[in-house]
Structure formats: C-alpha cells, structure tokens
Amino acid sequence: MLLLAVAVLDIAAAVWTATHLAAGGTIGNFFSYFTIQSNLIVIAVWIGIALFDPQGERWQLARCAATLYILITGVVYTVLLQKVAVGIMYPWTNDVLHRVTPLVALADWLLVPAALGISVRLIGWLLAYPLVYGVYTLIRGPIVDWYPYPFIDPRGQGYGPMAIGLVFLVIAFVILAVAVITLGAMASRWRARRASA
C-alpha cells in the first residue's frame, strides 16, 4: 500500500506541475523531460504491483528498469541540476519527483529484491530507453528550439563538448545499472539466508 500511496503523491506532483507550467512551457515540453517520463514509468509499475501483486520475471525486469530510470533522475538532478531551472517551479513537486520517488524506489528494490543476474544483454535492454530518449531529444530540440537539460543542449556548448559529456553520462548510467542489479542480487541472497536461518 505504501507504493500505491507514493504513486498517488507522484501523480499529484506531476499533474500539479503540468497545470502550473513555467512561462513559455508547453505540454509537449513537459512530457519531454526525462524526470516526468521516469516518474510516469514508476507510477505505472507501482500501480501494477499494488493491484496485481505480480511475481513473474517480466514484472521484476519492469521493476528493475523503473528503479534504474528513477535513480538516474535522482542522481542526475542531485549532481548536475539542483541549481538549474528545469521547468518545475514548486519546491514540493520538485522534491517528490526528484527526491522522494527515487528514494522510495531504491528502498522498495532493496526490501523486495529480485536476483536478475548481470549480463550485457540485460544492461543493454535497461539502457535502451535512456538512449532512445537522448536521440529523441536531439532530434526534437532543433525542431522546437528547446532542450530539457543543459547537458544535452548543443546551442551554448557545441556538439563536440556535448557529445563528450554524454559519453560520460552513458558510462555513469552503465555503472548505475550494474549497481542496481548487484544490489538486488545481494539483497535477495541476504533475505534467502535470513529465511533459512
């Protein structure tokens, strides 16, 4: 029920943000933030878990992906965007979308872990969405003359420096994906040992 409650809070924060856009903001731009997309993914997965209590491997993969994406949101915000205006004008919605939801997702992943096993295929599958998001942003940006985040905006820094920065981000995402999978496996083994003790 906790996940459902946080999902409802997350929905409220997203709806409030969508209906109180910053000057010049559009719904298209709103849904083009990775923050919003990752929170919507988490909401969908958590509601599914709360309503159906699924235990299959596909659901655990979905949980892993949702956890990774929202942790990317939290980590990138904390490291790169805390002092940057990113179109979310109200502190409470900002805290819910960038801090509360990532922390709850991490706690859920550790308390109800899944041992998926690290593989290149799994990491590639997990990172496909962030990579597609990056391509989408770089295609859409010149068309609408708007980019959601400064690190993926070539207008001020040029494509070369931006590309270098994005390579480092991809490396960080790979490390984070490995960390999420590893933490799930470690927590799963710990729970199994406790259950058999």
Short mmCIF file of C-alpha atoms in Angstrom, two decimals:
data_model
loop_
_atom_site.label_atom_id
_atom_site.label_comp_id
_atom_site.label_asym_id
_atom_site.label_seq_id
_atom_site.Cartn_x
_atom_site.Cartn_y
_atom_site.Cartn_z
CA MET A 1 0.00 0.00 0.00
CA LEU A 2 2.95 2.33 0.59
CA LEU A 3 3.91 2.16 -3.08
CA LEU A 4 0.34 2.97 -4.09
CA ALA A 5 0.29 5.95 -1.70
CA VAL A 6 3.57 7.28 -3.09
CA ALA A 7 2.30 6.67 -6.63
CA VAL A 8 -0.76 8.82 -5.85
CA LEU A 9 1.53 11.53 -4.44
CA ASP A 10 3.67 11.27 -7.56
CA ILE A 11 0.60 11.63 -9.78
CA ALA A 12 -0.44 14.71 -7.81
CA ALA A 13 3.01 16.25 -8.24
CA ALA A 14 3.06 15.51 -11.97
CA VAL A 15 -0.47 16.87 -12.52
CA TRP A 16 0.28 19.98 -10.48
CA THR A 17 3.44 20.59 -12.49
CA ALA A 18 1.62 20.06 -15.79
CA THR A 19 -1.10 22.54 -14.82
CA HIS A 20 1.34 25.14 -13.47
CA LEU A 21 3.90 25.27 -16.26
CA ALA A 22 6.60 27.92 -16.25
CA ALA A 23 6.23 30.82 -18.64
CA GLY A 24 6.59 29.57 -22.19
CA GLY A 25 6.19 25.95 -21.16
CA THR A 26 4.13 23.56 -23.27
CA ILE A 27 2.63 20.15 -22.62
CA GLY A 28 4.91 18.72 -25.32
CA ASN A 29 7.95 20.05 -23.50
CA PHE A 30 6.56 18.85 -20.16
CA PHE A 31 6.34 15.26 -21.37
CA SER A 32 9.81 15.56 -22.91
CA TYR A 33 11.52 15.75 -19.52
CA PHE A 34 13.20 12.50 -18.50
CA THR A 35 12.08 13.38 -14.97
CA ILE A 36 8.42 13.23 -15.97
CA GLN A 37 8.78 10.14 -18.14
CA SER A 38 10.69 8.18 -15.48
CA ASN A 39 8.15 9.13 -12.81
CA LEU A 40 5.29 8.00 -15.07
CA ILE A 41 7.05 4.67 -15.62
CA VAL A 42 7.44 4.22 -11.86
CA ILE A 43 3.79 5.13 -11.29
CA ALA A 44 2.63 2.55 -13.85
CA VAL A 45 4.81 -0.21 -12.37
CA TRP A 46 3.85 0.57 -8.76
CA ILE A 47 0.13 0.66 -9.54
CA GLY A 48 0.51 -2.67 -11.32
CA ILE A 49 2.28 -4.15 -8.29
CA ALA A 50 -0.30 -2.74 -5.86
CA LEU A 51 -3.27 -4.03 -7.85
CA PHE A 52 -1.98 -7.37 -9.10
CA ASP A 53 1.00 -8.28 -6.85
CA PRO A 54 2.85 -9.76 -9.83
CA GLN A 55 5.83 -12.04 -9.21
CA GLY A 56 6.85 -13.07 -12.74
CA GLU A 57 10.29 -12.36 -14.20
CA ARG A 58 8.92 -9.77 -16.63
CA TRP A 59 7.48 -7.77 -13.75
CA GLN A 60 10.80 -7.97 -11.91
CA LEU A 61 12.53 -6.70 -15.04
CA ALA A 62 10.00 -3.85 -15.18
CA ARG A 63 10.70 -3.08 -11.51
CA CYS A 64 14.44 -3.08 -12.18
CA ALA A 65 14.04 -0.76 -15.17
CA ALA A 66 11.73 1.62 -13.31
CA THR A 67 14.12 1.69 -10.35
CA LEU A 68 17.09 2.41 -12.61
CA TYR A 69 15.33 5.19 -14.53
CA ILE A 70 14.09 6.99 -11.44
CA LEU A 71 17.52 6.66 -9.81
CA ILE A 72 19.03 8.20 -12.95
CA THR A 73 16.58 11.07 -12.44
CA GLY A 74 17.56 11.46 -8.79
CA VAL A 75 21.32 11.17 -9.31
CA VAL A 76 21.47 13.46 -12.36
CA TYR A 77 19.34 16.04 -10.56
CA THR A 78 21.49 15.89 -7.43
CA VAL A 79 24.81 16.08 -9.28
CA LEU A 80 24.01 18.35 -12.23
CA LEU A 81 20.67 20.11 -11.92
CA GLN A 82 19.94 21.19 -8.33
CA LYS A 83 20.79 24.81 -9.08
CA VAL A 84 19.46 24.81 -12.64
CA ALA A 85 15.93 25.88 -13.59
CA VAL A 86 14.36 22.81 -15.21
CA GLY A 87 10.76 23.97 -15.53
CA ILE A 88 9.48 22.66 -12.18
CA MET A 89 8.57 25.79 -10.27
CA TYR A 90 7.21 24.47 -6.97
CA PRO A 91 9.51 23.05 -4.26
CA TRP A 92 7.12 20.32 -3.12
CA THR A 93 6.65 18.88 -6.60
CA ASN A 94 10.38 19.15 -7.23
CA ASP A 95 11.10 17.20 -4.04
CA VAL A 96 8.55 14.49 -4.84
CA LEU A 97 9.70 13.99 -8.44
CA HIS A 98 13.46 14.24 -7.85
CA ARG A 99 13.99 13.05 -4.27
CA VAL A 100 11.09 11.21 -2.63
CA THR A 101 10.23 8.88 -5.51
CA PRO A 102 13.85 7.81 -6.20
CA LEU A 103 14.45 7.09 -2.50
CA VAL A 104 11.23 5.08 -2.16
CA ALA A 105 12.06 3.16 -5.35
CA LEU A 106 15.52 2.30 -4.02
CA ALA A 107 14.06 1.22 -0.67
CA ASP A 108 11.47 -0.95 -2.42
CA TRP A 109 14.16 -2.57 -4.58
CA LEU A 110 16.25 -3.40 -1.50
CA LEU A 111 13.36 -4.59 0.67
CA VAL A 112 11.69 -6.65 -2.07
CA PRO A 113 14.72 -7.55 -4.20
CA ALA A 114 15.00 -9.57 -7.38
CA ALA A 115 18.09 -11.56 -8.37
CA LEU A 116 18.26 -10.99 -12.12
CA GLY A 117 21.93 -11.67 -12.80
CA ILE A 118 24.26 -9.24 -14.57
CA SER A 119 24.61 -9.67 -18.32
CA VAL A 120 25.48 -7.45 -21.25
CA ARG A 121 22.07 -8.22 -22.72
CA LEU A 122 20.23 -7.10 -19.58
CA ILE A 123 22.26 -3.91 -19.26
CA GLY A 124 21.69 -3.15 -22.94
CA TRP A 125 17.95 -3.73 -22.52
CA LEU A 126 17.82 -1.47 -19.47
CA LEU A 127 19.74 1.34 -21.16
CA ALA A 128 17.82 1.20 -24.45
CA TYR A 129 15.18 3.62 -23.19
CA PRO A 130 17.60 6.34 -21.94
CA LEU A 131 19.49 6.09 -25.25
CA VAL A 132 16.27 6.39 -27.28
CA TYR A 133 15.30 9.34 -25.08
CA GLY A 134 18.61 11.03 -25.90
CA VAL A 135 18.13 10.52 -29.63
CA TYR A 136 14.56 11.79 -29.41
CA THR A 137 15.70 14.91 -27.54
CA LEU A 138 18.46 15.69 -30.04
CA ILE A 139 16.05 15.29 -32.98
CA ARG A 140 13.22 17.26 -31.38
CA GLY A 141 15.42 20.02 -29.95
CA PRO A 142 16.28 21.83 -33.21
CA ILE A 143 12.68 21.49 -34.41
CA VAL A 144 11.13 23.24 -31.40
CA ASP A 145 14.26 25.20 -30.37
CA TRP A 146 14.08 23.76 -26.87
CA TYR A 147 16.07 21.22 -24.86
CA PRO A 148 15.06 19.92 -21.43
CA TYR A 149 18.51 19.92 -19.84
CA PRO A 150 21.69 21.97 -20.40
CA PHE A 151 23.94 18.90 -20.71
CA ILE A 152 22.01 17.76 -23.80
CA ASP A 153 21.68 21.25 -25.31
CA PRO A 154 24.30 21.89 -28.03
CA ARG A 155 23.35 25.52 -28.60
CA GLY A 156 25.66 27.01 -25.99
CA GLN A 157 28.42 24.40 -25.83
CA GLY A 158 28.56 22.91 -29.33
CA TYR A 159 28.10 19.30 -30.37
CA GLY A 160 31.66 18.22 -29.55
CA PRO A 161 31.71 19.11 -25.85
CA MET A 162 28.11 17.94 -25.51
CA ALA A 163 28.98 14.56 -27.03
CA ILE A 164 31.89 14.12 -24.62
CA GLY A 165 29.62 14.93 -21.69
CA LEU A 166 27.00 12.47 -22.92
CA VAL A 167 29.62 9.70 -23.20
CA PHE A 168 30.48 10.22 -19.54
CA LEU A 169 26.77 10.14 -18.70
CA VAL A 170 26.32 6.84 -20.54
CA ILE A 171 29.25 5.38 -18.60
CA ALA A 172 27.65 6.59 -15.38
CA PHE A 173 24.34 5.00 -16.41
CA VAL A 174 26.08 1.67 -17.08
CA ILE A 175 27.66 1.81 -13.62
CA LEU A 176 24.30 2.67 -12.07
CA ALA A 177 22.61 -0.20 -13.93
CA VAL A 178 25.25 -2.64 -12.67
CA ALA A 179 24.79 -1.24 -9.15
CA VAL A 180 21.00 -1.68 -9.23
CA ILE A 181 21.27 -5.27 -10.48
CA THR A 182 24.01 -6.09 -7.97
CA LEU A 183 22.12 -4.58 -5.04
CA GLY A 184 19.04 -6.59 -6.00
CA ALA A 185 21.06 -9.81 -6.10
CA MET A 186 22.83 -9.09 -2.80
CA ALA A 187 19.61 -8.18 -1.02
CA SER A 188 17.92 -11.27 -2.44
CA ARG A 189 20.70 -13.55 -1.13
CA TRP A 190 20.58 -11.85 2.27
CA ARG A 191 16.82 -12.38 2.51
CA ALA A 192 17.23 -16.03 1.50
CA ARG A 193 19.87 -16.59 4.20
CA ARG A 194 17.66 -14.99 6.82
CA ALA A 195 14.70 -17.10 5.76
CA SER A 196 16.73 -20.31 6.05
CA ALA A 197 18.40 -19.39 9.35
#
